[in-house]
XYZ file of C-alpha atoms in Angstrom:
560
model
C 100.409 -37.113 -75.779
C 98.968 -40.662 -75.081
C 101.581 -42.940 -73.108
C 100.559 -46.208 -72.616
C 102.212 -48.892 -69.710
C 102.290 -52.728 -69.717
C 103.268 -53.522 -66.131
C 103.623 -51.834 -63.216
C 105.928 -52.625 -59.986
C 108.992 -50.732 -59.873
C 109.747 -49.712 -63.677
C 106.280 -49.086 -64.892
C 104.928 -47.120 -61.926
C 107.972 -45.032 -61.315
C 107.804 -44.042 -64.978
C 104.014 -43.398 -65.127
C 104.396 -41.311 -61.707
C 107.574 -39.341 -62.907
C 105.392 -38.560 -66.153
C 102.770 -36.769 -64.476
C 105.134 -34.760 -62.970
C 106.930 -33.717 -65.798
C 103.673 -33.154 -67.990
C 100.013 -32.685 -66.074
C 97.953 -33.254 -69.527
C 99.761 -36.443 -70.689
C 96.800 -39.225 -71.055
C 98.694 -42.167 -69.064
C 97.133 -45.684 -69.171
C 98.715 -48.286 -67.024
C 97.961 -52.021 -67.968
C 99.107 -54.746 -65.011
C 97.682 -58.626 -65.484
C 97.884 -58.539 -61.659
C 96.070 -56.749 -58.862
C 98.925 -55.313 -57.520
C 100.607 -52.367 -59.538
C 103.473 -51.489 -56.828
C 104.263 -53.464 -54.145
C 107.199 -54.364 -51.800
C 108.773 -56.988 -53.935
C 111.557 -57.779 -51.894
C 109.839 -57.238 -48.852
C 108.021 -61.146 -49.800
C 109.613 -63.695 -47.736
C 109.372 -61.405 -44.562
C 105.726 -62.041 -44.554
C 105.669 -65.637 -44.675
C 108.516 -65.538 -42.227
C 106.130 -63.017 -40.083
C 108.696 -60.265 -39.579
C 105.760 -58.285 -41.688
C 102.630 -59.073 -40.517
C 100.066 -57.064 -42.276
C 99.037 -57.811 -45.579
C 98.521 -54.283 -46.523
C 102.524 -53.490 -45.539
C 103.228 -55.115 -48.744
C 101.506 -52.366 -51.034
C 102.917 -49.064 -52.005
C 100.075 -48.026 -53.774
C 96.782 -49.241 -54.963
C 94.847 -48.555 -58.161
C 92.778 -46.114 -56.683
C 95.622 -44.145 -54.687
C 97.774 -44.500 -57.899
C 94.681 -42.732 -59.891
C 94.022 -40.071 -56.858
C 97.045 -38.874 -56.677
C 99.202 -38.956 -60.152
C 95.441 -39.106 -62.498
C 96.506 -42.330 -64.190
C 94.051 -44.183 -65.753
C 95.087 -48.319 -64.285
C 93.743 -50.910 -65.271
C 94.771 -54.100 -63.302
C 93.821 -57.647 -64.199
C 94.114 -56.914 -68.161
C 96.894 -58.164 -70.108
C 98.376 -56.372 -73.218
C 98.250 -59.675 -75.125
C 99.993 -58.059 -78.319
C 101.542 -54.878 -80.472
C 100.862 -53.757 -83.568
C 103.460 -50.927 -84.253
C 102.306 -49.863 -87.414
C 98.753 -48.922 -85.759
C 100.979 -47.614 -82.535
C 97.657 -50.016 -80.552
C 98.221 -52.423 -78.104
C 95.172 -55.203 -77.773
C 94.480 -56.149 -74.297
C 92.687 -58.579 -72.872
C 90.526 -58.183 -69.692
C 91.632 -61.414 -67.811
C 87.893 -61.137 -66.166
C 85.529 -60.939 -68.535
C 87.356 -62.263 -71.407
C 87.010 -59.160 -73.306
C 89.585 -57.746 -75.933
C 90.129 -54.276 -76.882
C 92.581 -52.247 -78.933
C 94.367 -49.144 -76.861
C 96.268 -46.328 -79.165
C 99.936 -44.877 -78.303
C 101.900 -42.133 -78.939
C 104.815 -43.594 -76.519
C 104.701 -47.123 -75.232
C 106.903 -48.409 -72.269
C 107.250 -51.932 -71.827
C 107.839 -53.004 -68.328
C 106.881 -56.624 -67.866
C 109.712 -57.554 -65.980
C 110.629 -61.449 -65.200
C 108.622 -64.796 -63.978
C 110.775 -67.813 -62.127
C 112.541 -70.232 -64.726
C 110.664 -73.767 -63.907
C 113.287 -76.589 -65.355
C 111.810 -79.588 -67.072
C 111.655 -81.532 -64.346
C 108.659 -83.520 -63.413
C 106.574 -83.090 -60.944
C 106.596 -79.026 -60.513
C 102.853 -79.241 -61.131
C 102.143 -80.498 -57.541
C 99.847 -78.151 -55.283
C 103.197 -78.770 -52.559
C 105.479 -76.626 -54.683
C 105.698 -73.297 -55.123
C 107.415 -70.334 -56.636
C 107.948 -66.490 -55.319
C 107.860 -63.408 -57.445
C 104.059 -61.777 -56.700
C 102.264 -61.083 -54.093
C 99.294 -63.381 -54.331
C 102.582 -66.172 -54.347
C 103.498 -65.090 -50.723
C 99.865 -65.465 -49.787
C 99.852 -68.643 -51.744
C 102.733 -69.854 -49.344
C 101.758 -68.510 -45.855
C 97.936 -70.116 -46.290
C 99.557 -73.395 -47.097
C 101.870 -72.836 -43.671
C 99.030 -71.538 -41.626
C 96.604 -74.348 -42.836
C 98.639 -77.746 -43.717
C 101.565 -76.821 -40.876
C 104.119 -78.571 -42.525
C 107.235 -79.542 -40.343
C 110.173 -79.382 -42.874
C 110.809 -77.391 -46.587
C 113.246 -77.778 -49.033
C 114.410 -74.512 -51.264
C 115.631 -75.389 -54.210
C 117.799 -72.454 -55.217
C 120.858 -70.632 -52.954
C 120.380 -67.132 -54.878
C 119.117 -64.051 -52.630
C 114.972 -65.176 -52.219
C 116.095 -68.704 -52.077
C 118.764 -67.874 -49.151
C 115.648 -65.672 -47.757
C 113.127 -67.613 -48.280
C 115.432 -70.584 -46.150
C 115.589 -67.720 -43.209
C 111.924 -67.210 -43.297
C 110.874 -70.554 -43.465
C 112.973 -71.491 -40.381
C 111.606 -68.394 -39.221
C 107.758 -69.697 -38.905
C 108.986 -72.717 -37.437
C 110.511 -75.577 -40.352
C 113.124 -77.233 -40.398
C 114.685 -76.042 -44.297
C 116.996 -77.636 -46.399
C 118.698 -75.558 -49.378
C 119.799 -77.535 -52.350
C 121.782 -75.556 -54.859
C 123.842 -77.041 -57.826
C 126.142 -74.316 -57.858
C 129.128 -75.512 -55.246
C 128.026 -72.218 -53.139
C 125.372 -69.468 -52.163
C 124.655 -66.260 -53.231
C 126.144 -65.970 -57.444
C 127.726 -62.683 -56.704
C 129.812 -64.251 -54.203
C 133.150 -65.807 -54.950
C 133.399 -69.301 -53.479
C 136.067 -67.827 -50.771
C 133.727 -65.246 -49.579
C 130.486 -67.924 -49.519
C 132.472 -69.739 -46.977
C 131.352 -67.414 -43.922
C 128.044 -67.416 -45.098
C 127.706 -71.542 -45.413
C 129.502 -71.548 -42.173
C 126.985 -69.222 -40.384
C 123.814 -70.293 -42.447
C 124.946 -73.798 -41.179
C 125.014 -72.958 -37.660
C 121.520 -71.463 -37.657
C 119.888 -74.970 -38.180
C 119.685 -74.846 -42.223
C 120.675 -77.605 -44.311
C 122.705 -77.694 -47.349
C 122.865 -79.639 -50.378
C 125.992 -78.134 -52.680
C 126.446 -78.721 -56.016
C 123.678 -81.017 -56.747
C 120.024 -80.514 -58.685
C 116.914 -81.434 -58.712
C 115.772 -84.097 -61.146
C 112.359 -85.118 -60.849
C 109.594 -84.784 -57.748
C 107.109 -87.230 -56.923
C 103.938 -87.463 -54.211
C 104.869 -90.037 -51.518
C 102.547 -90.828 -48.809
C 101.067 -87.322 -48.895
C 104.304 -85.743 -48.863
C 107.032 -84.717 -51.701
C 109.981 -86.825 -52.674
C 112.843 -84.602 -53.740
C 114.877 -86.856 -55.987
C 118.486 -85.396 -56.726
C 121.494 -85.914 -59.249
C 122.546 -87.452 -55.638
C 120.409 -88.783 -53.306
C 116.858 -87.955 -52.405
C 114.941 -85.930 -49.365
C 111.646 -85.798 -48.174
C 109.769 -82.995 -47.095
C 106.295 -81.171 -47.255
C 106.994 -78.543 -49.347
C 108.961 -77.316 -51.602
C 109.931 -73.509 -53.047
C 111.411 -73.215 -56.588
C 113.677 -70.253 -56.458
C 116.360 -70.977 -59.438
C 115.934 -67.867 -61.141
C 114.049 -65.547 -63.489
C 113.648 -65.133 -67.401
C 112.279 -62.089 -68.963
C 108.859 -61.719 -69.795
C 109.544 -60.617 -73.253
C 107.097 -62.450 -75.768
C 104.842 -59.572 -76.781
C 108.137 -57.488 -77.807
C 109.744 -60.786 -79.638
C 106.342 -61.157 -81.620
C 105.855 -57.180 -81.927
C 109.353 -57.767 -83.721
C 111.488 -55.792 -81.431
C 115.350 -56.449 -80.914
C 116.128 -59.133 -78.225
C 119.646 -60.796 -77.201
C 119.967 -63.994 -77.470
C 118.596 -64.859 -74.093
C 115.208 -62.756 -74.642
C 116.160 -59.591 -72.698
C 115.127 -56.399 -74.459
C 117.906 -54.566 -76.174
C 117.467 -50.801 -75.058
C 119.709 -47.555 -75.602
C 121.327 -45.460 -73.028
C 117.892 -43.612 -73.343
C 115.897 -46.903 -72.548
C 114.413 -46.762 -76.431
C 114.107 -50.138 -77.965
C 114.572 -50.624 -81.759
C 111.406 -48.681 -81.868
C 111.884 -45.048 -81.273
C 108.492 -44.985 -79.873
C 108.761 -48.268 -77.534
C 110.373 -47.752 -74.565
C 111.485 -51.058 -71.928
C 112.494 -50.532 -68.314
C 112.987 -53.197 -65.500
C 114.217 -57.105 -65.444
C 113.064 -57.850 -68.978
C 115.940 -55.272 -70.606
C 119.708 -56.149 -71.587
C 121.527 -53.636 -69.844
C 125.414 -52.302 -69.478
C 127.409 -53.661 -66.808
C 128.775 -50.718 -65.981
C 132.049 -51.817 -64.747
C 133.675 -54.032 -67.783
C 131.022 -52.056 -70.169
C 129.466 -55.579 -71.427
C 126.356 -56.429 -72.025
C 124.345 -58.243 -69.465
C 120.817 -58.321 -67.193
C 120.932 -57.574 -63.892
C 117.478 -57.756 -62.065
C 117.253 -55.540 -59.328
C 114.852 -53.092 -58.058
C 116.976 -49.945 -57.624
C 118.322 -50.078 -61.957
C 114.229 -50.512 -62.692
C 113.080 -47.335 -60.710
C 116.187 -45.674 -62.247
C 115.415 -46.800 -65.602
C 111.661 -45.977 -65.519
C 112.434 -41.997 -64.650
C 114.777 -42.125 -67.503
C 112.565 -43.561 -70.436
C 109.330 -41.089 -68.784
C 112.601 -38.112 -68.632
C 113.518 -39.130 -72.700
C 109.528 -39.149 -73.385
C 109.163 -35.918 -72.052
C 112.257 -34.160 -74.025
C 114.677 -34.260 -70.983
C 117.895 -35.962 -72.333
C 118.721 -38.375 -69.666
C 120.865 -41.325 -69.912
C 121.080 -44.757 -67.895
C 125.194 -45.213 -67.516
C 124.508 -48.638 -66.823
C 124.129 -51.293 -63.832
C 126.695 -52.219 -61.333
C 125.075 -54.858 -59.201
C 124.765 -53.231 -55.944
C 123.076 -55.659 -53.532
C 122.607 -56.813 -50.063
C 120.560 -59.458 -48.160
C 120.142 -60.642 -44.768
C 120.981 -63.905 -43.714
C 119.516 -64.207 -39.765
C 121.827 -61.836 -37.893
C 124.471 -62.103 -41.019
C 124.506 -59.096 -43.756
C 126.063 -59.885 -47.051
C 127.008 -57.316 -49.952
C 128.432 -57.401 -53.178
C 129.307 -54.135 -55.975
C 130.583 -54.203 -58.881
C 132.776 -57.767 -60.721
C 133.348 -60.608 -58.732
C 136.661 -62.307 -59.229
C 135.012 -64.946 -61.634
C 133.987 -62.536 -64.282
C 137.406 -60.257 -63.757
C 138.803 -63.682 -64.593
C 136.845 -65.121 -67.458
C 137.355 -61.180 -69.099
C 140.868 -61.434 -69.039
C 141.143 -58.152 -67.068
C 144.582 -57.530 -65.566
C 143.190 -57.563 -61.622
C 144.572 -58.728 -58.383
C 142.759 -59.339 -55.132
C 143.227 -58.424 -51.164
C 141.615 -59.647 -48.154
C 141.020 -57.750 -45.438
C 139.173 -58.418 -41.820
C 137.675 -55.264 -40.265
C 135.980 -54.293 -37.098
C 132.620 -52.357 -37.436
C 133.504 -50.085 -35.443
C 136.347 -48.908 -32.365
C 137.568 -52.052 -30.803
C 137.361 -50.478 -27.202
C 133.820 -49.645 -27.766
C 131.484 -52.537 -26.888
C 129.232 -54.268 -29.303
C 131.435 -54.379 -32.494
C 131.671 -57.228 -35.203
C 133.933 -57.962 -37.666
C 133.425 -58.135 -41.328
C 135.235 -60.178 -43.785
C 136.277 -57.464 -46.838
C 137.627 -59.196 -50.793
C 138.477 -56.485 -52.815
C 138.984 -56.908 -56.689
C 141.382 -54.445 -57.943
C 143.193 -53.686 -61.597
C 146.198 -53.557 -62.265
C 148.535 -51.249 -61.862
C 146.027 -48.664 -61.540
C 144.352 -49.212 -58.860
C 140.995 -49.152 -59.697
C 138.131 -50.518 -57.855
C 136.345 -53.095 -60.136
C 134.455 -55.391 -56.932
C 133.859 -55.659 -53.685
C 132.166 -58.477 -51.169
C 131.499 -57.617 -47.606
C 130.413 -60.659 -45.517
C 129.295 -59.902 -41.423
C 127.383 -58.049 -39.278
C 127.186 -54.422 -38.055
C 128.006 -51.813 -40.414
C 128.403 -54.012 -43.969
C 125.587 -51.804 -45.678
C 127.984 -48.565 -45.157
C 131.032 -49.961 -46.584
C 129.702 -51.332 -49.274
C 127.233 -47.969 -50.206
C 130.751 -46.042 -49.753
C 133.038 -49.208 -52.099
C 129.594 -48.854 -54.686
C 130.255 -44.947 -54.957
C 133.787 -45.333 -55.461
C 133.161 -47.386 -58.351
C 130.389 -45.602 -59.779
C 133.207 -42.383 -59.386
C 136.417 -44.419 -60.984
C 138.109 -44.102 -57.862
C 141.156 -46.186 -57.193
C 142.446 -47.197 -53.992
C 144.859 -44.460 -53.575
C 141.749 -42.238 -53.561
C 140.400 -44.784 -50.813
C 143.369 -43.857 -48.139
C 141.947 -40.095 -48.972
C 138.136 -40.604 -48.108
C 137.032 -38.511 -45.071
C 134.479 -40.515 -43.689
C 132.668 -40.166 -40.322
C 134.397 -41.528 -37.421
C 133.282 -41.449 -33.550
C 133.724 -45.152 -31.375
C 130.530 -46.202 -32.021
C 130.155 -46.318 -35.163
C 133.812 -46.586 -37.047
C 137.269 -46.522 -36.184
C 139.902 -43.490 -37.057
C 141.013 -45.534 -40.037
C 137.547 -46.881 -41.363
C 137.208 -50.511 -42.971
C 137.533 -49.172 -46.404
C 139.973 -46.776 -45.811
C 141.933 -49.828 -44.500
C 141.177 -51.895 -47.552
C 142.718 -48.853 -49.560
C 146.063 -49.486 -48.140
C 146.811 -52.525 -48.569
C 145.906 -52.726 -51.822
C 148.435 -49.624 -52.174
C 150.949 -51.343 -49.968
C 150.615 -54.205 -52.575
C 150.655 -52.196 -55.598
C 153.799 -50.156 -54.627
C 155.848 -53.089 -53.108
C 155.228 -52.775 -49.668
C 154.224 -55.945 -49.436
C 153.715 -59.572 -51.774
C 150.630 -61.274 -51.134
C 149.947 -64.693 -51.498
C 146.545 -66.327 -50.963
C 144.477 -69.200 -49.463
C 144.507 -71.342 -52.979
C 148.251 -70.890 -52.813
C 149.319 -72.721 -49.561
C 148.828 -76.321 -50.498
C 151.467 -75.765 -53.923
C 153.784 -74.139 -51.265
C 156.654 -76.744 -51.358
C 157.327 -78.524 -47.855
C 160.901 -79.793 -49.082
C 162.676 -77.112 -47.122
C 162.955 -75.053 -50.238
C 161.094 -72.307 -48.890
C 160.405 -71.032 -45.147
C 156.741 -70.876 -43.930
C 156.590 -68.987 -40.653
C 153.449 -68.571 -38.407
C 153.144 -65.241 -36.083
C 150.215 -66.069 -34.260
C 150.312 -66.423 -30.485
C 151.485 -70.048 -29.235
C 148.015 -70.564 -27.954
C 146.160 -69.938 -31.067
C 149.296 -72.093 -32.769
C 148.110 -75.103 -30.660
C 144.556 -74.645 -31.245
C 144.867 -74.914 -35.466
C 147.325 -74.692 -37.493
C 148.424 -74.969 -41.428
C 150.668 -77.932 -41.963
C 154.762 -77.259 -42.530
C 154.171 -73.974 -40.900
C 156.441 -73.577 -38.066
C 155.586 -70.707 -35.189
C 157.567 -67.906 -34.115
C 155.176 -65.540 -32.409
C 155.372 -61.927 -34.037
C 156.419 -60.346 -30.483
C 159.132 -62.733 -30.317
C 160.394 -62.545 -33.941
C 163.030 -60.340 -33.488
C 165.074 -62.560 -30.970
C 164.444 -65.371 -33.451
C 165.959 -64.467 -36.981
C 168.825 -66.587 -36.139
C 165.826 -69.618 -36.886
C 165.397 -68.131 -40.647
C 167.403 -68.382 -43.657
C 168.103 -65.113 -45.689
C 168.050 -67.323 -48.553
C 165.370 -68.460 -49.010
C 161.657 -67.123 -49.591
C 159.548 -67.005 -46.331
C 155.601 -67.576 -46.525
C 153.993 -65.410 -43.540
C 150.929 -65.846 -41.777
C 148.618 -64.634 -39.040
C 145.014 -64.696 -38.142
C 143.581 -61.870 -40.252
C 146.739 -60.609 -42.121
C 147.642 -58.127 -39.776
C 150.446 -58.906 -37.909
C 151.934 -61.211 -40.578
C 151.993 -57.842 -42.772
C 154.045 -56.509 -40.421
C 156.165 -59.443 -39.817
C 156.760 -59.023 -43.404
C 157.666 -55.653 -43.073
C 160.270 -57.018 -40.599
C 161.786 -59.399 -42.592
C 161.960 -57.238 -45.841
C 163.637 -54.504 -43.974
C 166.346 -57.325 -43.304
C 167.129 -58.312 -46.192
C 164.377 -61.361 -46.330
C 161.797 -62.318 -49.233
C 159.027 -62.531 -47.668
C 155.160 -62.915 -48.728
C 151.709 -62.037 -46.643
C 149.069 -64.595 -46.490
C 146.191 -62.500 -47.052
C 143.432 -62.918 -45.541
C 145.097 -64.959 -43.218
C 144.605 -68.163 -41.231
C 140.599 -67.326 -40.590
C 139.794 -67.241 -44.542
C 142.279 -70.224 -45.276
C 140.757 -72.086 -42.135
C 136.646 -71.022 -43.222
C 137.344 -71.813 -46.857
C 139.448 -75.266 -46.897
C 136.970 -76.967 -43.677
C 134.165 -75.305 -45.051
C 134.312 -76.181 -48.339
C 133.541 -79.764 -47.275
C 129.861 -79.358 -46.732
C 128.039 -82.028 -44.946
C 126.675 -84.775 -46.961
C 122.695 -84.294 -46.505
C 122.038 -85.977 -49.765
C 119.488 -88.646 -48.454
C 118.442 -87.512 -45.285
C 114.711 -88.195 -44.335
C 114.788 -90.039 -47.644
C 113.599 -93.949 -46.499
């Protein structure tokens, strides 16, 4: 059996290495147009931001160790430039010499993966802008630093490698600038949870430009003029990080089924519309495995998966890809932020039946020193339960939660079964009743009654006429230091000797800092005969999202 490879990275190489495993007489032929057939993709901006230094960190394998060790024949700088499935050949072209050649298949897995979208906008050409997706890019960028030592950049694009490649940047010593036309950072995010990270991001000497775009990019006095929908900047470089389209032509001309957006359509076995052309990687149209629609997810954990799976199918071992949930985290400075399954956008635009809790957790025991706290949204459905999305924004101990929240997905587990999870506990490292054990009950104190939530986007329609009560538990110190307007304060401690204050007749609105204490205020009232309703999230995630929300205006700075 002759399997043949067009790209490496993580879909192609996992599947060509997982194939000589399974079968040590397979003839494997690996084609990459680059040099480098696995490398650490996401690993890029930490070189140009120095955290790597060697060059060398940044490759898993070479051609040479790749042959050595798993016999497969690579061959790097040639392109497969077309398919002919009725011959089952591929013709390739050596990007060297020139030359062309015809390569016969018995299996052929297509795993060219993605290249950055460049918009129509004028000026992208210059030598002062640049794009990251390879490794010669990241060299591309660090010579340019090393040998024009530019003071400022501007990223144009607030996904993960733009949000990185900001940190980086200000890393080797710029001064960065993120312009994004979305109105926040980081897609998976909802615009609640982006808040912390805007707020942080801000406070680390970054710029941002929300919700405006780049239109056109011109050479001013040896530098770059950035000119926006609003405004203009000036800097010395600029990185194009708006996002990636698949590299899909060869299968499009080869006459292969694509979606309408060029992704590869695939079975659960990774087979294209060809039974003898496999695709793996960013280039395929995959199941979101949580609402069971189509969609492409690019990430470097569902390639590796999906590569073992099409080499499994090739070799007669029935496996199945059950589809991609979106599991991802990045770092921000100090600042971790991670996202599984739907955000509250897409539970939204699907019309799923869903509701939504906020919770504020500490990493670990509060008596123990060193702890942070994490801000926790959980997307839930209704009635059942069921965990559909979560979105962890802090510090210490985000990765866990969200790795334990991804397998509760991936298992159908509903936050009942959340309260039930056993998970490690000593002072340093969680508390008795762990972050997402916490998040599982209040989203069953809300589902059985316990408590009626009502959130951040809510307060401002809350009627000041006297018509309703809104009551503030905090402390009187943290009263005087902020507060939401019409909310009156009767500390939690003191509530008790207070009720005369409150009217059983109408609805009281309850908040605290974090949710806490107003949840039990609520408790309280309800057990007196009151109607009452927890703020959740509390005063923090109202207070982040509504002053927060306001970014700065750095539409024309540097920009005369």
């Amino acid at each position: 059996m002759k399997v043949v490879i067009v790209g490496g990275v993580a879909g192609g190489a996992t599947a060509a290495a997982r194939l000589r495993r399974l079968d040590e007489k397979a003839d494997i032929v690996m084609f990459e147009k680059g040099e480098y057939i696995s490398y650490a993709n996401c690993g890029l901006p930490y070189y140009i931001g120095g955290t790597i230094s060697k060059k060398s960190a940044l490759t898993l394998q070479t051609p040479d160790s790749f042959r050595s060790r798993f016999n497969v024949d690579v061959r790097i700088k040639t392109e497969i430039i077309s398919i002919n499935r009725a011959e089952k050949t591929v013709t390739a072209r050596n990007l060297i010499t020139g030359e062309e050649y015809k390569e016969n298949y018995d299996k052929l897995i297509l795993s060219m993966g993605a290249e950055p979208v460049k918009p129509p906008i004028k000026g992208l050409e210059n030598n002062k802008v640049f794009t990251l997706r390879t490794v010669p890019d990241t060299f591309k960028i660090r010579e340019y630093i090393d040998s024009h030592h530019p003071e400022n950049a501007v990223v144009v694009g607030g996904g993960a490698i733009g949000v990185e490649m900001a940190e980086n940047l200000k890393n080797a010593g710029l001064d960065v600038t993120i312009v994004e036309l979305a109105d926040h950072l980081i897609a998976p995010l909802d615009f609640d949870m982006a808040q912390d990270v805007h707020k942080y991001i801000k406070s680390q000497g970054v710029r941002l430009i929300l919700s405006n775009g780049v239109k056109e990019i011109e050479e001013s006095d040896g530098r770059l003029k950035v000119i926006l929908n609003k405004g203009c900047l000036l800097t010395d470089m600029l990185i194009l990080s708006v996002g990636v389209r698949p590299e899909s032509r060869i299968a499009k001309e080869a006459g292969l089924e694509l979606n309408q957006k060029g992704f590869i359509k695939v079975n659960e076995n990774m087979q294209t519309s060809d039974s003898d052309i496999y695709a793996v990687g960013d280039a395929v149209e995959i199941d979101e495995f949580v609402t069971k629609s189509k969609a492409s997810i690019p990430l470097a954990g569902p390639a590796n998966k999906q590569g073992r799976i099409a080499a499994d199918n090739i070799c007669g071992i029935k496996s199945k890809y059950k589809g991609t949930q979106g599991s991802s985290i990045i770092k921000v400075f100090d600042m971790t932020v991670a996202s599984t399954g739907i955000n509250e956008r897409t539970a939204k635009a699907m019309g799923i039946n869903y509701d939504k809790v906020f919770t504020y957790s500490a990493s670990h025991a509060g008596y123990y020193p060193g702890g942070s706290m994490m801000s926790i949204k959980t997307i839930f459905e209704k009635p059942s339960g069921k965990i559909l999305g979560v979105q962890i924004v802090g510090y210490d101990g985000v990765d866990k939660r969200c790795d334990v929240f991804a397998t509760a997905i991936r298992a159908g587990m509903t936050a009942f079964d959340l309260t039930e999870l056993e998970l490690c506990y000593a002072p340093p490292f969680s508390s008795a009743k762990d972050p997402v054990n916490f998040a599982g009950y209040v989203i069953e104190n809300t589902l059985t009654g316990m408590v009626k939530n009502f959130h951040w986007h809510d307060v401002k329609d809350l009627p000041r006429d006297g018509s309703v009560q809104l009551l503030d538990v905090r402390t009187t110190r943290e009263y005087s230091n902020g507060r939401i307007d019409g909310f009156i304060n009767i500390p939690l401690d003191s509530l008790r000797d207070n009720l005369d204050k409150l009217d059983k007749s109408k609805p009281v609105y309850v908040h605290c800092h974090s949710g806490l204490r107003s949840y039990i205020a609520c408790r309280l009232l309800s057990g007196l005969g009151f109607d009452a309703y927890n703020l959740s999230g509390g005063y923090r995630l109202y207070e982040t999202v509504v002053n927060q929300s306001n970014i700065e205006d750095y539409s024309c700075y540097n920009c005369k």
